[in-house]
Short mmCIF file of C-alpha atoms and ligand atoms in Angstrom, two decimals:
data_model
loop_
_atom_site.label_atom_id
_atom_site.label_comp_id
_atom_site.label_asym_id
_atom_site.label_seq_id
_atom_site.Cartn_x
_atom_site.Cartn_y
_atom_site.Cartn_z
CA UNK A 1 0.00 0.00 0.00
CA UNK A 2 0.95 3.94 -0.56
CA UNK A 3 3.20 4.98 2.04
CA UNK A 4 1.49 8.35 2.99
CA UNK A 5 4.43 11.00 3.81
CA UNK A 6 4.08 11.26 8.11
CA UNK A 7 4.57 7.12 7.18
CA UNK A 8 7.45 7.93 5.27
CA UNK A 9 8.48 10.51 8.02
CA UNK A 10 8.27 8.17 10.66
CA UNK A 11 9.70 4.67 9.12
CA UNK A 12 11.80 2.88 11.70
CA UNK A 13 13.45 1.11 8.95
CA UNK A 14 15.33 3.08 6.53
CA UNK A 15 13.73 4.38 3.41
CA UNK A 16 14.42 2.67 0.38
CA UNK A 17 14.02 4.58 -2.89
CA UNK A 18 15.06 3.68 -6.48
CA UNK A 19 14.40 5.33 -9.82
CA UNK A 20 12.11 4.26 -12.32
CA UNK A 21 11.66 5.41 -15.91
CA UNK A 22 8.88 3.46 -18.00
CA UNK A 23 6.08 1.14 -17.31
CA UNK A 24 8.18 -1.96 -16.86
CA UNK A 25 10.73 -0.56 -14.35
CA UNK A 26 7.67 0.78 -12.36
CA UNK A 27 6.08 -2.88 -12.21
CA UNK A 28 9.64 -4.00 -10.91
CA UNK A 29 10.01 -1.37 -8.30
CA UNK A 30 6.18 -1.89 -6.91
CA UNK A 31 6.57 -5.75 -6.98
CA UNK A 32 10.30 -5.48 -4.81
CA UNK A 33 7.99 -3.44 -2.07
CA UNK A 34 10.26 -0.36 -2.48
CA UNK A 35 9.20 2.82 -0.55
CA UNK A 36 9.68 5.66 -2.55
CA UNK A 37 10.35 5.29 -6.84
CA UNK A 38 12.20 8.41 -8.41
CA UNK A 39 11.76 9.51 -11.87
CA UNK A 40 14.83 11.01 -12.12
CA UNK A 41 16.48 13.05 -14.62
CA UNK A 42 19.10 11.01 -14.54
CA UNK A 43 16.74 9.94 -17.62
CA UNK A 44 18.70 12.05 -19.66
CA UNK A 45 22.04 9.90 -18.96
CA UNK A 46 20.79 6.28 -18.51
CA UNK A 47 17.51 5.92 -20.83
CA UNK A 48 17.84 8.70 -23.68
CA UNK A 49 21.56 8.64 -24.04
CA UNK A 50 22.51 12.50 -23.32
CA UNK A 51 25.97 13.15 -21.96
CA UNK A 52 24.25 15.56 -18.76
CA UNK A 53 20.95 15.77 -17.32
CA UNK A 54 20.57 19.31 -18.89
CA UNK A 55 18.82 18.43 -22.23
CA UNK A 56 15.67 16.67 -20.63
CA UNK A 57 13.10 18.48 -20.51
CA UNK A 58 9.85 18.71 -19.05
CA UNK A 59 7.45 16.88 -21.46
CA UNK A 60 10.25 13.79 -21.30
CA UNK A 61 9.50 13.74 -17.70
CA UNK A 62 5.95 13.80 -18.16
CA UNK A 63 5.97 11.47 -21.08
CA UNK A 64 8.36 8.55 -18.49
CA UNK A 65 6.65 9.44 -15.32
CA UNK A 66 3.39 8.60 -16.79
CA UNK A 67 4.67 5.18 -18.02
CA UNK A 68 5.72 4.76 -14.48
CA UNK A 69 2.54 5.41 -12.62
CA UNK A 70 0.87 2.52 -14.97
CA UNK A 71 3.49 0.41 -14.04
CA UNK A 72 3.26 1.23 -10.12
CA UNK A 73 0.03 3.03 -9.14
CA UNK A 74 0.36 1.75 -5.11
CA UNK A 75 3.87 3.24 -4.66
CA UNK A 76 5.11 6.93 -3.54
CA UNK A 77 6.15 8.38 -6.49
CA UNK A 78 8.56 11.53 -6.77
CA UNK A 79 9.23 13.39 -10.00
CA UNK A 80 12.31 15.24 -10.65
CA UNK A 81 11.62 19.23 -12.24
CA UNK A 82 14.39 18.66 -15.00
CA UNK A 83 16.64 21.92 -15.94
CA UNK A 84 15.13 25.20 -16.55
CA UNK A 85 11.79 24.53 -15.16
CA UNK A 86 11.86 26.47 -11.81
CA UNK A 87 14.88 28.40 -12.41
CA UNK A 88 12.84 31.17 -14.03
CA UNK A 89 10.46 32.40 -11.02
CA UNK A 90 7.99 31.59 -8.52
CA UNK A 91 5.26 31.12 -10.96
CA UNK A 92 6.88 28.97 -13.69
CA UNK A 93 8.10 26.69 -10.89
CA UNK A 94 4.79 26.60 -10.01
CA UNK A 95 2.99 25.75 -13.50
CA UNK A 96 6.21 23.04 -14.00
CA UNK A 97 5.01 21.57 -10.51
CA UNK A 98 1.29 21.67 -11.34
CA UNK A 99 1.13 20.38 -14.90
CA UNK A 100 3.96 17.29 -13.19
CA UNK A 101 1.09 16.56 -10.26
CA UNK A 102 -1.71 16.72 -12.37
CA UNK A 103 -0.36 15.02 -15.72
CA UNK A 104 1.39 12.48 -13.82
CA UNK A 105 -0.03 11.22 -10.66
CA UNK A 106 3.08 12.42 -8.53
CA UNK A 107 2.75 12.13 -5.52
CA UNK A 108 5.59 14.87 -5.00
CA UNK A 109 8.42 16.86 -6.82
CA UNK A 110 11.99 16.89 -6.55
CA UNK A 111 14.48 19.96 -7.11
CA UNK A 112 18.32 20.30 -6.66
CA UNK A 113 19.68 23.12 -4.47
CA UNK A 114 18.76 25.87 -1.99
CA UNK A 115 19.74 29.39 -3.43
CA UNK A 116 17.27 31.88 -1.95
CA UNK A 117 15.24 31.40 -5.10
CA UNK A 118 14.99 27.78 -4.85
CA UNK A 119 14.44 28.45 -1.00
CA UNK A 120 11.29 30.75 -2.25
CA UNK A 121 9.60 28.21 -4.88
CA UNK A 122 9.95 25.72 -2.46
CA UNK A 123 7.95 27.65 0.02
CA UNK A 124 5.54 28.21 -2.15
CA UNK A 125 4.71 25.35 -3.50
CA UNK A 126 4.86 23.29 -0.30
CA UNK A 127 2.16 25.76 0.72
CA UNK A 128 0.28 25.05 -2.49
CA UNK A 129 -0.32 21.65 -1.02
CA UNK A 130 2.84 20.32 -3.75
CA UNK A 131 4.86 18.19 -1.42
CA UNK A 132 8.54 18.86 -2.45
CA UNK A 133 11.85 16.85 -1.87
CA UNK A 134 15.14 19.07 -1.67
CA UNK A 135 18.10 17.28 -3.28
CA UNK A 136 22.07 19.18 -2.08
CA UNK A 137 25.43 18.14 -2.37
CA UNK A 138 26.68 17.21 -5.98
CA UNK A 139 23.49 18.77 -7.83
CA UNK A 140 23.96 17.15 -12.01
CA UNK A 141 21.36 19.98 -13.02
CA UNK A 142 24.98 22.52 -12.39
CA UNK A 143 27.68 20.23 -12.30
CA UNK A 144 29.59 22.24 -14.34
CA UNK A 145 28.97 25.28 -12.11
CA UNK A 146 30.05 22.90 -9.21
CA UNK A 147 33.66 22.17 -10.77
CA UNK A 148 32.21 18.96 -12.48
CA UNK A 149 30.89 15.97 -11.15
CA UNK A 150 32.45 15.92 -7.87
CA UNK A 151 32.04 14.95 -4.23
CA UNK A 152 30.81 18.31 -2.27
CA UNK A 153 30.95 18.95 1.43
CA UNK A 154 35.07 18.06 1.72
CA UNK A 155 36.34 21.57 2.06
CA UNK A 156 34.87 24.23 4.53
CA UNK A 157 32.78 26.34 2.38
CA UNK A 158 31.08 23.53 0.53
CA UNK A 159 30.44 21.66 3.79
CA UNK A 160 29.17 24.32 5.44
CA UNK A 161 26.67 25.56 2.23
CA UNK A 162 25.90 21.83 2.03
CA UNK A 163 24.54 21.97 5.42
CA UNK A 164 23.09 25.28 6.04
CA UNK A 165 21.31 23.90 2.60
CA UNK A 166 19.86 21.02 3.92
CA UNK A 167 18.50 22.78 6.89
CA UNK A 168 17.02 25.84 4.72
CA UNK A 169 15.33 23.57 2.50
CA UNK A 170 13.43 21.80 5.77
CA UNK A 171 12.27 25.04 7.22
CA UNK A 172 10.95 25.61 3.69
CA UNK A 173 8.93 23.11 4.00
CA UNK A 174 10.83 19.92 1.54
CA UNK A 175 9.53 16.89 3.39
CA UNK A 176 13.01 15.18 2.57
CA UNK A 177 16.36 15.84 1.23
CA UNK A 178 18.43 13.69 -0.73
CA UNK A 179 22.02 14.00 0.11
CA UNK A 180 24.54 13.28 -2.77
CA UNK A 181 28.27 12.28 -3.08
CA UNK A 182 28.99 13.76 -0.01
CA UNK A 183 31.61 12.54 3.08
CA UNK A 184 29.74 10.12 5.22
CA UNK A 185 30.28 12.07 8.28
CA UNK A 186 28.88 15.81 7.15
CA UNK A 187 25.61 13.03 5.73
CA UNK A 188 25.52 12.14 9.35
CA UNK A 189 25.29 15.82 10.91
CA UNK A 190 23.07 16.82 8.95
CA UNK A 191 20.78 13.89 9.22
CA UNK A 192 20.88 14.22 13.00
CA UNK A 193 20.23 18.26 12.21
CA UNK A 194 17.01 17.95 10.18
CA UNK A 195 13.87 16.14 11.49
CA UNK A 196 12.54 15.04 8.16
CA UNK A 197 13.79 12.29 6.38
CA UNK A 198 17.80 12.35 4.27
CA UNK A 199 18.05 10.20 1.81
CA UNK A 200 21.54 9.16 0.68
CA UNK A 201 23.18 8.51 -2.58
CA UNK A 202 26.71 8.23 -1.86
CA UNK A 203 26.63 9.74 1.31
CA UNK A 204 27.10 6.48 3.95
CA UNK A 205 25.30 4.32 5.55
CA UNK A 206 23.85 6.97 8.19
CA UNK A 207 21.19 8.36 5.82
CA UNK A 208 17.74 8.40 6.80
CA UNK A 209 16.91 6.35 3.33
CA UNK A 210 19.30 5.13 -0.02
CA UNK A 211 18.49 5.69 -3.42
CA UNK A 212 19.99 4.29 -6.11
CA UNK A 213 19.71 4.79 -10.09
CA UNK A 214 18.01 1.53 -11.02
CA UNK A 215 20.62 1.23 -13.97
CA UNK A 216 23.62 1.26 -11.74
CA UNK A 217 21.63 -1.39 -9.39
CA UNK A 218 21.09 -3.93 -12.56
CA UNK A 219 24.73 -3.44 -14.01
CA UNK A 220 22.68 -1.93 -17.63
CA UNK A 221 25.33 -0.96 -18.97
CA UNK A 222 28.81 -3.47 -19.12
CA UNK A 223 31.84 -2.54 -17.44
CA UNK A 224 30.77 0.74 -15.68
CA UNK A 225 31.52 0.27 -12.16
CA UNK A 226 30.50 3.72 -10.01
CA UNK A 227 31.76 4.03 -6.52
CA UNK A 228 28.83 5.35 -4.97
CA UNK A 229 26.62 2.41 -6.28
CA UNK A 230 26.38 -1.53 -6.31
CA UNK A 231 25.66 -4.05 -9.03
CA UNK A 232 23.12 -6.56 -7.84
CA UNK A 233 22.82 -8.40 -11.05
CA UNK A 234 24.14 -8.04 -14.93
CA UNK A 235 21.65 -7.24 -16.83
CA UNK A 236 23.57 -5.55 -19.36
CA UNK A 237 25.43 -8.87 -20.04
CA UNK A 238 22.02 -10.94 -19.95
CA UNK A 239 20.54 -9.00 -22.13
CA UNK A 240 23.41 -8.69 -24.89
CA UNK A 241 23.69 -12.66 -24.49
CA UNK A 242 20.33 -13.65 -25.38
CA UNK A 243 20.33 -11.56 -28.15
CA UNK A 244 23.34 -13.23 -29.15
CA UNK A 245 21.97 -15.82 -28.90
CA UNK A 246 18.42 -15.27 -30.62
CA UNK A 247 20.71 -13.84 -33.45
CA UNK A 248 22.35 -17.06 -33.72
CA UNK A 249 19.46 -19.43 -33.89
CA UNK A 250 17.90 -17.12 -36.71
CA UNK A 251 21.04 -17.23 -38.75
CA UNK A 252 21.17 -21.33 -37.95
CA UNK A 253 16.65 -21.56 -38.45
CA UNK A 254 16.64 -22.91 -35.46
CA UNK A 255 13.87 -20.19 -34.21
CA UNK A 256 10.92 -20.36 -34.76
CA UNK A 257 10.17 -23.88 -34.35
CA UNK A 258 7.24 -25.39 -34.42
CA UNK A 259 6.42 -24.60 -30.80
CA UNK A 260 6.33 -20.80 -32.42
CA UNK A 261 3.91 -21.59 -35.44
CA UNK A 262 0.64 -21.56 -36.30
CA UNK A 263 -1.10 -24.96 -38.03
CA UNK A 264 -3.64 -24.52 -40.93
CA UNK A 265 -5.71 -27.24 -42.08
CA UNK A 266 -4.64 -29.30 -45.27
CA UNK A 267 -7.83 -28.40 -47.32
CA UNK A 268 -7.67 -24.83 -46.68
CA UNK A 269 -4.07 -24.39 -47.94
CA UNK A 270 -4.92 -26.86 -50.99
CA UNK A 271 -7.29 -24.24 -52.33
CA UNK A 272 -3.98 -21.36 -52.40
CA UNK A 273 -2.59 -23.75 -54.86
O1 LIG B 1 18.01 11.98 -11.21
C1 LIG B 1 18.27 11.14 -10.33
O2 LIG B 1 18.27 9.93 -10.56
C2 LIG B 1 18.59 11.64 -8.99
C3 LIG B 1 19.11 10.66 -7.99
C4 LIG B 1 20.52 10.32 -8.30
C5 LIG B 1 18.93 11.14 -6.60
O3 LIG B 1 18.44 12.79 -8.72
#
């Protein structure tokens, strides 16, 4: 059943959330009994082949998030606000929130960072009755503002804007904050700091919740190993295999047999002749 967000709030276990990106991956994510699925923009990278998150926009997240809610209508589902879509004002932010809700079936938004602005649209539309989730730390919407894709939080002033972040973002209402590629120890502080819910993605094992990019969890892709992630299974491999194979048994007619065919009846096909 739907987790409801004082559930999530108050989970004695911690959270588990992974993304999802199309109907099948939603049906996956439901059936495992996960807490919280994410349609990320990480989209951009691991489903529609970009080389950032910064191309997606918002009618891909629509379009995927939609596919998702098919796939898992009984789980809590967050949807990232790609690039550009609350950057712009209060009010955009707003209509990028509202047409996400009401399009999708979200159950909440995501958005990376906690400039004053953000700090503002996040007020507001937590207020709106649009439950938001704060994301700091390595933020891939402004990598390249951030020196790249880096770990955050190991020097003074990024540790301390990481922090100060995380707690601006609470008393603006986020009802979580994902924590990313930061040292376990500043994850810890702040998760003691805030009273709702951190949620970890290379950040240690004293999050409030982990979330993991569902791509980096299957091993999708062959050979790319990330530190801040585990392969439970190779499904990059599986899948190349069987098409291997399936290639080969075309190429040798040994699919489809007759297991695979359909059977007409003698005097039907004598009157073709
Ligand atoms: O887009 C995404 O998948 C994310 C997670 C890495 C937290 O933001």
């Amino acid at each position: 059943m739907k987790r409801s967000i004082p559930e999530l709030q108050h989970s004695a276990a911690p959270l588990v959330m992974v993304t999802a990106y199309d109907y099948p991956g939603g049906r996956h994510a439901e059936a495992a009994g996960v807490d919280l699925i994410l349609v990320g923009d990480s989209l951009g990278n691991v489903v529609l082949g970009y080389d950032s998150t910064a191309p997606v926009t918002l009618g891909d997240m629509i379009h995927h998030a939609r596919a998702v809610r098919r796939g898992a209508p009984g789980t809590f589902m967050v949807v990232d606000l790609p690039f550009g879509t609350y950057h712009t004002g209060v009010q955009d932010a707003m209509r990028s929130a509202v047409r996400v809700i009401q399009e999708t079936g979200a159950d909440a938004i995501k958005m990376e960072g906690a400039t004053p602005e953000i700090l503002q649209v996040v007020q507001t539309l937590t207020r709106n009755g649009i439950p938001v989730m704060g994301h700091v730390g390595l933020m891939p919407q402004t990598a390249t503002a951030q020196g790249g894709l880096r770990v955050q939080g190991k020097d003074d002033g990024t540790a301390r804007a990481t922090l100060d972040g995380a707690v601006a973002l609470e008393a603006a209402g986020a009802f979580s904050v994902v924590l990313e590629a930061i040292p376990a120890r500043l994850a810890n502080l702040i998760s003691e700091r805030l009273s709702v819910p951190t949620i970890g993605i290379g950040a240690g094992v004293g999050c409030d919740g982990q979330v993991l990019v569902t791509h980096d969890l299957l091993g999708v892709y062959e050979g790319e190993d990330k530190k801040i992630a585990r392969r439970y299974a190779e499904v990059g491999r599986l899948s190349r295999e069987a098409i291997e194979t399936y290639a080969a048994e075309v190429r040798a007619r040994a699919f489809p047999t007759k297991e695979n065919s359909f059977v007409m009846k003698d005097d039907v096909l004598g009157k073709l002749y």
